[in-house]
Amino acid sequence: MKYRLITFISGFVIMAVELIAARIVAPIIGSSIFTWTSVIGIVLLGISFGNYFGGHLIDKKPEKKVLFGLLVSAAVFIALIPFLSKLNPIIVFLKTTLMLKTILISAILFFAPAFFLGSIFPAALKLYTNEINKIGKNAGLLSGLGALGSILGTFITGFLLFGLLGSYASLYILSLVLLAASIIFGKLSYKTFWIALVIIIILIFSVDSSYAKTNIVFENESKYYNIKIVDSKINGKDARVLFLDFDSHSIESKTKEKIGTYQETASIFEVFKKDLNEILVIGGGSYNFPKDFYDIYSSNIDVVEIDPEVTRAAENFFNLKDYPIKSFNTDGRYYLTINEKKYDLIFNDAFNSFISAPWYLSTDEANKLVKKRLNPDGVYIANIIASNKEGSSEWFHSFAKTFSNTFPNYYLIYFGKNLKNPQNMFFVGINSDKKIDSEKLENKITALSNETKFKLNPKFIYQPEISNRAIILKDNFAPVEKLTSGLIKSYIETYSLWAYSVIGF
Amino acid sequence: MANKIAIFIIGAVILSLQILGSRILAPHLGTTITVWAAIIGIILASVSIGYYLGGILADKKLSKNLLSLILFLAGIFVILIIPIKNNVLGFHINYSYGVRSVFSSIAIFLIPGILLGAGIIYTIKLETKNIKTIGSANGTLYGISTAGSIIGVFLTSFYLIPNFTATNIISGLGIILFLTSFLILYSKSPT
């Protein structure tokens, strides 16, 4: 019985740690495909070495004491994860690629716990099996129980533990569960048990007491993000910034005065369509665009925000409660698929991250779906971070080519000195051949620039030139991570320095 | 040696499917936590059913031809993911989001997962002959299978998805399973 129980528990803990691992790395360096891959890869590597190590150890010394030692070691190394994660900003600023940084961070945090967890299975199998003929059945039974534990570990962690406890507390609980389980195998080693318990308790308190940051107004771990709200000075003005994991999603002024960021440009959109009665915003964040749309155009506004906790944070810290805005907490593309309502403006603000752009919202199929949900003359605006500089422009060109395939009548609005700097830019597509009054657009832009004392200086291009190496992104083939790799490389250091200076180390 | 290659390939294919799973489901269901949990949960569930059935089968009848058959069938069901992905997933059914996520994952992964899981345990039984070295033999084989999984994850994320269409990658996985099936069939191992 105890061997079956222990493989079940170790299966549970392995997947729980793996899921939590991705949540721990995301606030440090973003939740890109690199993050997911490094975490899964390192955990598997640890398990694989552990399998080998555990098997050889138990053949040499087929005793229960060995299992006890493995369980206690796993417990201690899991409790060590939050403590070690505090050292990670050092690695973020190493001069190396994003991929190597994420692998390094994952290895420091998760290799040792995965190693000891992986060593438990062969040890338990050996002690459980005393007849060679039954090895198939026993290996099948124990593996099945381990996998069953893993399934429960995945579901319970994803759906319950994150929301209830957050990632650090979840790890401490898992660590204590392993330690408790070790007692079954170690009646003779109570001293080791108590030493381990004391170490774990010290670790728990050492991390909690290091949480004393003054400018963080609110921090919460949801199923999707580490949500941080930070009060800081931006362009010399009092501002409130919303971070989702590593990405700054929204910046709002705390006074009536404008700060001069691209996020204060909602007033120019009426140039593209006169009556903006029905508006859909994909990607809420602090809801800065939806709120501005309401203030300026008094439209009916629907917002799709994947994370209900982000909506709640916007209500409590960004005055969303004062607005009659309807929120739908689901995936943007899924919302577009199942809701047939038509809009005058669809504003896609889900590409806030340059590290992990949601690829399935950028494809040809996604654009065609958006077009179906637009009124005649309706406008689709996609807000992306990109650069047109040689070496980091692949994302820009392929995004533009895909966009223009569905919306050939389109404008590009950008905010930096020129298109070469990595920056936010709006692709504005009109669902007809109607040309806009460009003089009016210029006037709007000048007015906006004056209001922000020239901190914001938007420019626009009609149908920018697209490189002939660009591809049309499809659901079946959308190598967004590859296309953005040049951009990530050229932008990550500047961005990291800015982000850590706002949040504080 | 052939058995070790087989268990390596199986490990790689399972994890490659898992990474591809999110690419296949995202256009229909997005990438919410529900979709991730459904993919990981259903793959683990089907692999664990496979472990169980594979163990029973291996204790009843042990022959390399049977392993070869399991791998061949796995190859067929992996390739069948392509028509399922293109025709079945887009259907509008009036069920809740969670149910749709779980059913889509089942449609894609259940049978390949069971077959691949069964393949792992079956291979282990073929390779284990001595009660004294059960620990190290199993540890080594699991190690190899997990090493395959690591390669599966990294290769799929960093090389295959950026360079090939999802359809081509799935066909490739199926073909690799066919080749492994032939390798087992024509290998010189005694059983």
Coordinates of N, CA and C in Angstrom, one line a residue, chain A residues 168-346:
Chain A
Y168 N 4.0 30.4 -4.2 CA 4.9 30.1 -3.1 C 4.3 29.2 -2.0
A169 N 3.1 29.6 -1.5 CA 2.5 28.8 -0.5 C 2.2 27.4 -1.0
S170 N 1.8 27.3 -2.3 CA 1.5 25.9 -2.9 C 2.8 25.1 -2.7
L171 N 4.0 25.7 -3.1 CA 5.2 24.9 -3.0 C 5.5 24.4 -1.6
Y172 N 5.3 25.4 -0.6 CA 5.5 25.0 0.8 C 4.6 23.8 1.2
I173 N 3.3 23.9 0.8 CA 2.4 22.8 1.1 C 2.9 21.5 0.5
L174 N 3.3 21.5 -0.8 CA 3.8 20.3 -1.4 C 5.0 19.7 -0.7
S175 N 5.9 20.7 -0.3 CA 7.1 20.3 0.4 C 6.7 19.6 1.8
L176 N 5.8 20.1 2.5 CA 5.4 19.6 3.8 C 4.7 18.2 3.6
V177 N 3.9 18.1 2.5 CA 3.3 16.8 2.2 C 4.3 15.7 2.0
L178 N 5.3 16.0 1.2 CA 6.4 15.0 1.0 C 7.1 14.7 2.3
L179 N 7.4 15.7 3.1 CA 8.0 15.4 4.3 C 7.2 14.5 5.2
A180 N 5.9 14.8 5.3 CA 5.0 14.0 6.1 C 5.0 12.6 5.6
A181 N 5.0 12.4 4.2 CA 5.0 11.1 3.6 C 6.2 10.3 4.0
S182 N 7.3 11.0 4.2 CA 8.6 10.3 4.4 C 8.6 9.5 5.7
I183 N 7.7 9.9 6.6 CA 7.7 9.2 7.9 C 7.4 7.7 7.7
I184 N 6.5 7.4 6.7 CA 6.2 6.0 6.5 C 7.4 5.1 6.4
F185 N 8.5 5.7 5.8 CA 9.7 4.9 5.5 C 10.8 5.1 6.4
G186 N 10.6 6.0 7.4 CA 11.8 6.3 8.2 C 11.6 6.4 9.7
K187 N 11.0 5.3 10.3 CA 10.7 5.4 11.7 C 12.0 5.6 12.5
L188 N 13.1 5.2 11.9 CA 14.4 5.2 12.7 C 15.1 6.6 12.5
S189 N 14.6 7.4 11.6 CA 15.4 8.6 11.3 C 14.7 9.9 11.7
Y190 N 14.1 9.8 12.8 CA 13.4 11.0 13.3 C 14.2 12.3 13.4
K191 N 15.5 12.1 13.7 CA 16.4 13.3 13.8 C 16.4 14.1 12.5
T192 N 16.7 13.3 11.4 CA 16.8 13.9 10.1 C 15.5 14.6 9.7
F193 N 14.4 14.0 10.1 CA 13.0 14.5 9.8 C 12.9 15.9 10.5
W194 N 13.3 16.0 11.8 CA 13.1 17.3 12.4 C 14.0 18.3 11.9
I195 N 15.3 17.9 11.5 CA 16.2 18.9 10.9 C 15.6 19.5 9.6
A196 N 15.1 18.6 8.8 CA 14.5 19.0 7.5 C 13.3 19.9 7.8
L197 N 12.5 19.6 8.8 CA 11.3 20.5 9.1 C 11.8 21.9 9.5
V198 N 12.8 21.9 10.3 CA 13.3 23.2 10.7 C 13.8 24.0 9.5
I199 N 14.6 23.4 8.7 CA 15.1 24.1 7.5 C 13.9 24.6 6.6
I200 N 12.9 23.8 6.4 CA 11.8 24.3 5.6 C 11.1 25.5 6.2
I201 N 10.9 25.4 7.5 CA 10.2 26.5 8.2 C 11.0 27.8 8.1
I202 N 12.4 27.6 8.3 CA 13.2 28.8 8.2 C 13.1 29.4 6.8
L203 N 13.1 28.5 5.7 CA 13.0 29.0 4.4 C 11.7 29.8 4.2
I204 N 10.6 29.2 4.7 CA 9.3 29.9 4.5 C 9.3 31.3 5.1
F205 N 9.9 31.5 6.3 CA 9.9 32.8 6.9 C 10.9 33.7 6.2
S206 N 12.0 33.2 5.8 CA 13.0 34.0 5.2 C 12.5 34.7 3.9
V207 N 11.7 34.0 3.1 CA 11.2 34.6 1.9 C 10.1 35.6 2.2
D208 N 9.2 35.2 3.1 CA 8.0 36.1 3.4 C 8.5 37.5 4.0
S209 N 9.6 37.4 4.8 CA 10.0 38.7 5.4 C 10.7 39.6 4.4
S210 N 11.1 39.0 3.3 CA 11.8 39.9 2.3 C 10.9 40.7 1.4
Y211 N 9.5 40.5 1.7 CA 8.5 41.2 0.9 C 8.2 42.5 1.5
A212 N 9.0 43.5 1.2 CA 8.7 44.8 1.8 C 8.9 45.9 0.8
K213 N 8.2 45.8 -0.3 CA 8.3 46.8 -1.4 C 7.3 47.9 -1.2
T214 N 7.7 49.1 -1.3 CA 6.8 50.2 -1.0 C 6.0 50.6 -2.1
N215 N 6.5 50.5 -3.4 CA 5.7 51.1 -4.5 C 4.7 50.1 -5.1
I216 N 4.7 48.9 -4.6 CA 3.7 47.9 -5.1 C 2.4 48.1 -4.3
V217 N 1.4 48.6 -5.0 CA 0.1 48.8 -4.4 C -0.7 47.6 -4.2
F218 N -0.5 46.6 -5.1 CA -1.3 45.4 -5.1 C -0.6 44.3 -5.8
E219 N -0.6 43.1 -5.2 CA 0.0 42.0 -6.0 C -0.9 40.8 -5.7
N220 N -1.2 40.0 -6.8 CA -2.1 38.9 -6.7 C -1.6 37.9 -7.8
E221 N -1.8 36.6 -7.4 CA -1.5 35.6 -8.4 C -2.8 34.9 -8.9
S222 N -3.1 35.1 -10.1 CA -4.3 34.5 -10.7 C -3.9 33.3 -11.4
K223 N -4.9 32.6 -12.1 CA -4.6 31.5 -12.9 C -3.7 31.8 -14.0
Y224 N -3.7 33.0 -14.5 CA -2.9 33.4 -15.7 C -1.7 34.2 -15.4
Y225 N -1.7 35.1 -14.4 CA -0.6 36.0 -14.3 C -0.2 36.2 -12.9
N226 N 1.0 36.7 -12.7 CA 1.3 37.4 -11.5 C 0.9 38.9 -11.8
I227 N -0.1 39.4 -11.1 CA -0.7 40.7 -11.3 C 0.0 41.7 -10.3
K228 N 0.6 42.7 -10.9 CA 1.2 43.7 -10.0 C 0.7 45.1 -10.4
I229 N 0.3 45.9 -9.4 CA 0.0 47.2 -9.7 C 1.0 48.1 -8.9
V230 N 1.6 49.0 -9.6 CA 2.7 49.8 -9.1 C 2.5 51.3 -9.3
D231 N 2.6 52.1 -8.2 CA 2.6 53.5 -8.4 C 4.0 54.0 -8.6
S232 N 4.1 54.9 -9.7 CA 5.5 55.3 -10.0 C 5.4 56.6 -10.8
K233 N 6.6 57.2 -11.0 CA 6.6 58.4 -11.9 C 6.9 58.0 -13.3
I234 N 6.1 58.4 -14.3 CA 6.4 58.1 -15.7 C 6.4 59.5 -16.4
N235 N 7.4 59.8 -17.1 CA 7.6 61.1 -17.7 C 7.4 62.2 -16.7
G236 N 7.8 62.0 -15.5 CA 7.7 63.0 -14.4 C 6.3 63.2 -13.8
K237 N 5.3 62.3 -14.3 CA 4.0 62.5 -13.8 C 3.6 61.3 -12.9
D238 N 2.7 61.5 -11.9 CA 2.3 60.4 -11.1 C 1.4 59.4 -11.9
A239 N 1.9 58.2 -11.9 CA 1.2 57.2 -12.8 C 1.0 55.9 -12.0
R240 N 0.0 55.1 -12.5 CA -0.2 53.8 -12.0 C 0.0 52.8 -13.1
V241 N 0.9 51.8 -12.9 CA 1.2 50.8 -13.9 C 0.7 49.5 -13.6
L242 N 0.1 48.8 -14.6 CA -0.3 47.4 -14.4 C 0.7 46.4 -15.1
F243 N 1.3 45.5 -14.3 CA 2.1 44.5 -14.9 C 1.4 43.2 -14.8
L244 N 1.4 42.5 -16.0 CA 0.9 41.1 -16.0 C 2.1 40.3 -16.3
D245 N 2.5 39.5 -15.3 CA 3.8 38.8 -15.4 C 4.9 39.8 -15.6
F246 N 5.7 39.7 -16.7 CA 6.8 40.5 -16.9 C 6.5 41.8 -17.8
D247 N 5.2 41.7 -18.3 CA 4.9 42.8 -19.3 C 4.1 43.9 -18.7
S248 N 4.5 45.1 -19.0 CA 3.7 46.2 -18.5 C 2.5 46.3 -19.5
H249 N 1.3 46.2 -19.0 CA 0.1 46.2 -19.9 C -0.4 47.6 -20.1
S250 N -0.6 48.3 -18.9 CA -1.2 49.6 -19.0 C -0.6 50.6 -18.1
I251 N -0.5 51.9 -18.5 CA 0.0 53.0 -17.7 C -1.1 54.0 -17.7
E252 N -1.6 54.4 -16.5 CA -2.6 55.4 -16.4 C -2.1 56.6 -15.5
S253 N -2.4 57.8 -15.9 CA -2.1 59.0 -15.1 C -3.0 58.9 -13.9
K254 N -2.4 59.4 -12.7 CA -3.2 59.4 -11.5 C -3.9 60.8 -11.3
T255 N -3.5 61.7 -12.2 CA -4.2 63.0 -12.2 C -5.0 63.2 -13.5
K256 N -5.5 64.4 -13.8 CA -6.2 64.6 -15.0 C -5.2 64.8 -16.2
E257 N -4.0 65.1 -15.8 CA -3.0 65.5 -16.8 C -2.5 64.3 -17.6
K258 N -2.3 64.5 -18.9 CA -1.8 63.4 -19.7 C -0.3 63.1 -19.5
I259 N 0.1 61.8 -19.5 CA 1.5 61.5 -19.4 C 2.3 61.6 -20.7
G260 N 1.6 61.3 -21.8 CA 2.2 61.2 -23.0 C 2.6 59.8 -23.4
T261 N 1.8 58.8 -23.2 CA 2.1 57.5 -23.7 C 1.1 57.2 -24.8
Y262 N 1.4 56.2 -25.6 CA 0.5 55.9 -26.8 C -0.9 55.5 -26.3
Q263 N -1.0 55.1 -25.0 CA -2.3 54.6 -24.5 C -3.3 55.7 -24.4
E264 N -2.9 57.0 -24.6 CA -3.9 58.1 -24.5 C -4.4 58.6 -25.8
T265 N -4.5 57.7 -26.8 CA -4.7 58.2 -28.2 C -6.1 57.8 -28.6
A266 N -7.0 57.4 -27.7 CA -8.4 57.0 -28.2 C -9.1 58.0 -29.0
S267 N -8.8 59.3 -28.8 CA -9.5 60.4 -29.4 C -9.3 60.4 -30.9
I268 N -8.3 59.9 -31.4 CA -8.0 60.0 -32.9 C -8.8 58.9 -33.7
F269 N -9.4 57.9 -33.0 CA -10.0 56.8 -33.8 C -11.3 57.2 -34.6
E270 N -12.0 58.3 -34.1 CA -13.2 58.7 -34.8 C -12.9 59.1 -36.3
V271 N -11.7 59.4 -36.6 CA -11.3 59.8 -38.0 C -11.6 58.6 -38.9
F272 N -11.5 57.4 -38.4 CA -11.6 56.3 -39.3 C -13.1 55.9 -39.5
K273 N -13.9 56.1 -38.5 CA -15.4 55.9 -38.6 C -16.1 56.9 -37.7
K274 N -17.1 57.5 -38.3 CA -17.8 58.6 -37.6 C -18.5 58.1 -36.3
D275 N -19.4 57.1 -36.5 CA -20.2 56.7 -35.4 C -19.6 55.4 -34.8
L276 N -19.0 55.6 -33.6 CA -18.5 54.4 -33.0 C -19.5 53.9 -31.9
N277 N -20.6 53.3 -32.3 CA -21.6 53.0 -31.3 C -21.3 51.7 -30.5
E278 N -20.9 50.7 -31.3 CA -20.6 49.4 -30.7 C -19.1 49.1 -30.8
I279 N -18.5 49.0 -29.6 CA -17.0 48.8 -29.6 C -16.7 47.5 -28.9
L280 N -15.8 46.7 -29.5 CA -15.3 45.5 -28.8 C -13.8 45.7 -28.5
V281 N -13.3 45.5 -27.3 CA -11.9 45.6 -27.0 C -11.5 44.2 -26.5
I282 N -10.4 43.6 -27.2 CA -9.9 42.3 -26.8 C -8.6 42.5 -26.0
G283 N -8.6 42.1 -24.7 CA -7.5 42.4 -23.9 C -7.8 43.6 -23.0
G284 N -8.3 43.4 -21.8 CA -8.7 44.6 -21.0 C -7.5 45.3 -20.3
G285 N -6.8 44.5 -19.5 CA -5.7 45.1 -18.7 C -6.4 46.0 -17.7
S286 N -5.9 47.3 -17.6 CA -6.5 48.2 -16.7 C -7.8 48.8 -17.3
Y287 N -8.1 48.5 -18.5 CA -9.3 49.0 -19.2 C -9.1 50.4 -19.6
N288 N -7.9 50.9 -19.8 CA -7.7 52.3 -20.1 C -8.3 52.7 -21.4
F289 N -8.2 51.9 -22.5 CA -8.8 52.2 -23.8 C -10.4 52.1 -23.7
P290 N -10.9 51.1 -23.1 CA -12.4 51.0 -23.0 C -12.9 52.2 -22.2
K291 N -12.3 52.6 -21.1 CA -12.8 53.8 -20.4 C -12.7 55.1 -21.2
D292 N -11.6 55.2 -21.9 CA -11.4 56.4 -22.8 C -12.5 56.4 -23.9
F293 N -12.7 55.3 -24.4 CA -13.8 55.2 -25.5 C -15.1 55.7 -24.9
Y294 N -15.4 55.2 -23.7 CA -16.7 55.6 -23.1 C -16.7 57.1 -22.9
D295 N -15.7 57.7 -22.3 CA -15.6 59.1 -22.0 C -15.8 59.9 -23.3
I296 N -15.1 59.5 -24.4 CA -15.1 60.3 -25.6 C -16.3 60.1 -26.5
Y297 N -16.7 58.8 -26.7 CA -17.7 58.5 -27.7 C -19.0 58.0 -27.1
S298 N -19.1 57.8 -25.8 CA -20.3 57.3 -25.1 C -20.8 56.0 -25.8
S299 N -19.9 55.1 -26.2 CA -20.4 53.9 -26.9 C -20.8 52.8 -26.0
N300 N -21.4 51.8 -26.6 CA -21.6 50.6 -25.8 C -20.3 49.8 -26.0
I301 N -19.8 49.4 -24.9 CA -18.5 48.7 -24.9 C -18.4 47.3 -24.3
D302 N -18.0 46.4 -25.1 CA -17.8 45.0 -24.6 C -16.3 44.8 -24.5
V303 N -15.8 44.2 -23.5 CA -14.4 43.9 -23.3 C -14.2 42.4 -23.1
V304 N -13.3 41.8 -23.8 CA -12.9 40.4 -23.5 C -11.6 40.4 -22.8
E305 N -11.6 39.9 -21.6 CA -10.4 39.8 -20.8 C -10.3 38.4 -20.3
I306 N -9.2 37.7 -20.6 CA -9.2 36.3 -20.3 C -9.2 36.0 -18.8
D307 N -8.6 36.9 -18.0 CA -8.4 36.7 -16.6 C -9.4 37.5 -15.7
P308 N -10.4 36.8 -15.1 CA -11.3 37.5 -14.2 C -10.6 38.3 -13.1
E309 N -9.5 37.8 -12.7 CA -8.8 38.6 -11.6 C -8.2 39.9 -12.1
V310 N -7.9 40.0 -13.4 CA -7.4 41.3 -14.0 C -8.6 42.2 -14.0
T311 N -9.8 41.7 -14.4 CA -11.0 42.6 -14.4 C -11.3 43.1 -13.0
R312 N -11.1 42.2 -12.0 CA -11.4 42.7 -10.6 C -10.3 43.7 -10.1
A313 N -9.1 43.5 -10.6 CA -8.0 44.5 -10.2 C -8.4 45.9 -10.9
A314 N -8.9 45.8 -12.1 CA -9.2 47.1 -12.8 C -10.4 47.7 -12.1
E315 N -11.3 46.9 -11.6 CA -12.5 47.5 -10.8 C -12.0 48.2 -9.6
N316 N -11.1 47.5 -8.8 CA -10.7 48.0 -7.5 C -9.6 49.1 -7.6
F317 N -8.7 49.1 -8.6 CA -7.6 50.0 -8.6 C -7.6 51.0 -9.8
F318 N -8.4 50.8 -10.8 CA -8.4 51.7 -12.0 C -9.8 52.2 -12.3
N319 N -10.7 52.3 -11.3 CA -12.0 52.9 -11.4 C -12.9 52.3 -12.4
L320 N -12.7 51.0 -12.7 CA -13.6 50.4 -13.7 C -15.1 50.4 -13.3
K321 N -15.3 50.3 -11.9 CA -16.6 50.3 -11.4 C -17.5 51.4 -11.8
D322 N -16.9 52.6 -12.1 CA -17.7 53.8 -12.5 C -18.2 53.7 -13.9
Y323 N -17.8 52.7 -14.7 CA -18.2 52.7 -16.1 C -19.2 51.5 -16.4
P324 N -20.1 51.8 -17.3 CA -21.1 50.7 -17.7 C -20.4 49.9 -18.8
I325 N -19.3 49.2 -18.6 CA -18.6 48.4 -19.5 C -18.9 47.0 -19.3
K326 N -19.2 46.2 -20.3 CA -19.5 44.8 -20.1 C -18.2 43.9 -20.3
S327 N -17.9 43.1 -19.3 CA -16.7 42.2 -19.4 C -17.1 40.8 -19.7
F328 N -16.3 40.2 -20.6 CA -16.5 38.7 -20.8 C -15.1 38.1 -20.5
N329 N -15.1 37.2 -19.5 CA -13.8 36.6 -19.1 C -13.6 35.3 -19.9
T330 N -13.1 35.4 -21.1 CA -12.8 34.2 -21.9 C -11.7 34.6 -22.9
D331 N -11.4 33.6 -23.7 CA -10.4 33.9 -24.7 C -10.9 34.7 -25.9
G332 N -10.1 35.6 -26.4 CA -10.6 36.5 -27.4 C -11.0 35.8 -28.7
R333 N -10.3 34.9 -29.2 CA -10.7 34.2 -30.4 C -11.9 33.4 -30.2
Y334 N -12.0 32.8 -29.1 CA -13.2 32.0 -28.8 C -14.4 32.9 -28.7
Y335 N -14.3 34.0 -28.1 CA -15.4 35.0 -28.1 C -15.9 35.4 -29.5
L336 N -14.9 35.7 -30.3 CA -15.3 36.1 -31.7 C -15.9 34.9 -32.5
T337 N -15.5 33.7 -32.2 CA -16.1 32.5 -32.8 C -17.6 32.3 -32.4
I338 N -17.9 32.4 -31.1 CA -19.2 32.1 -30.7 C -20.2 33.2 -30.7
N339 N -19.7 34.5 -30.6 CA -20.7 35.6 -30.6 C -20.8 36.3 -31.9
E340 N -22.0 36.4 -32.4 CA -22.2 36.9 -33.8 C -22.5 38.4 -33.8
K341 N -22.4 39.1 -32.7 CA -22.7 40.5 -32.7 C -21.7 41.3 -33.6
K342 N -22.2 42.3 -34.2 CA -21.4 43.1 -35.1 C -20.9 44.4 -34.4
Y343 N -19.7 44.9 -34.7 CA -19.2 46.0 -34.1 C -18.7 47.1 -35.1
D344 N -18.7 48.4 -34.6 CA -18.1 49.4 -35.4 C -16.6 49.5 -35.3
L345 N -16.2 49.1 -34.1 CA -14.7 49.1 -33.9 C -14.3 47.9 -33.1
I346 N -13.4 47.1 -33.6 CA -12.8 46.1 -32.8 C -11.3 46.4 -32.5

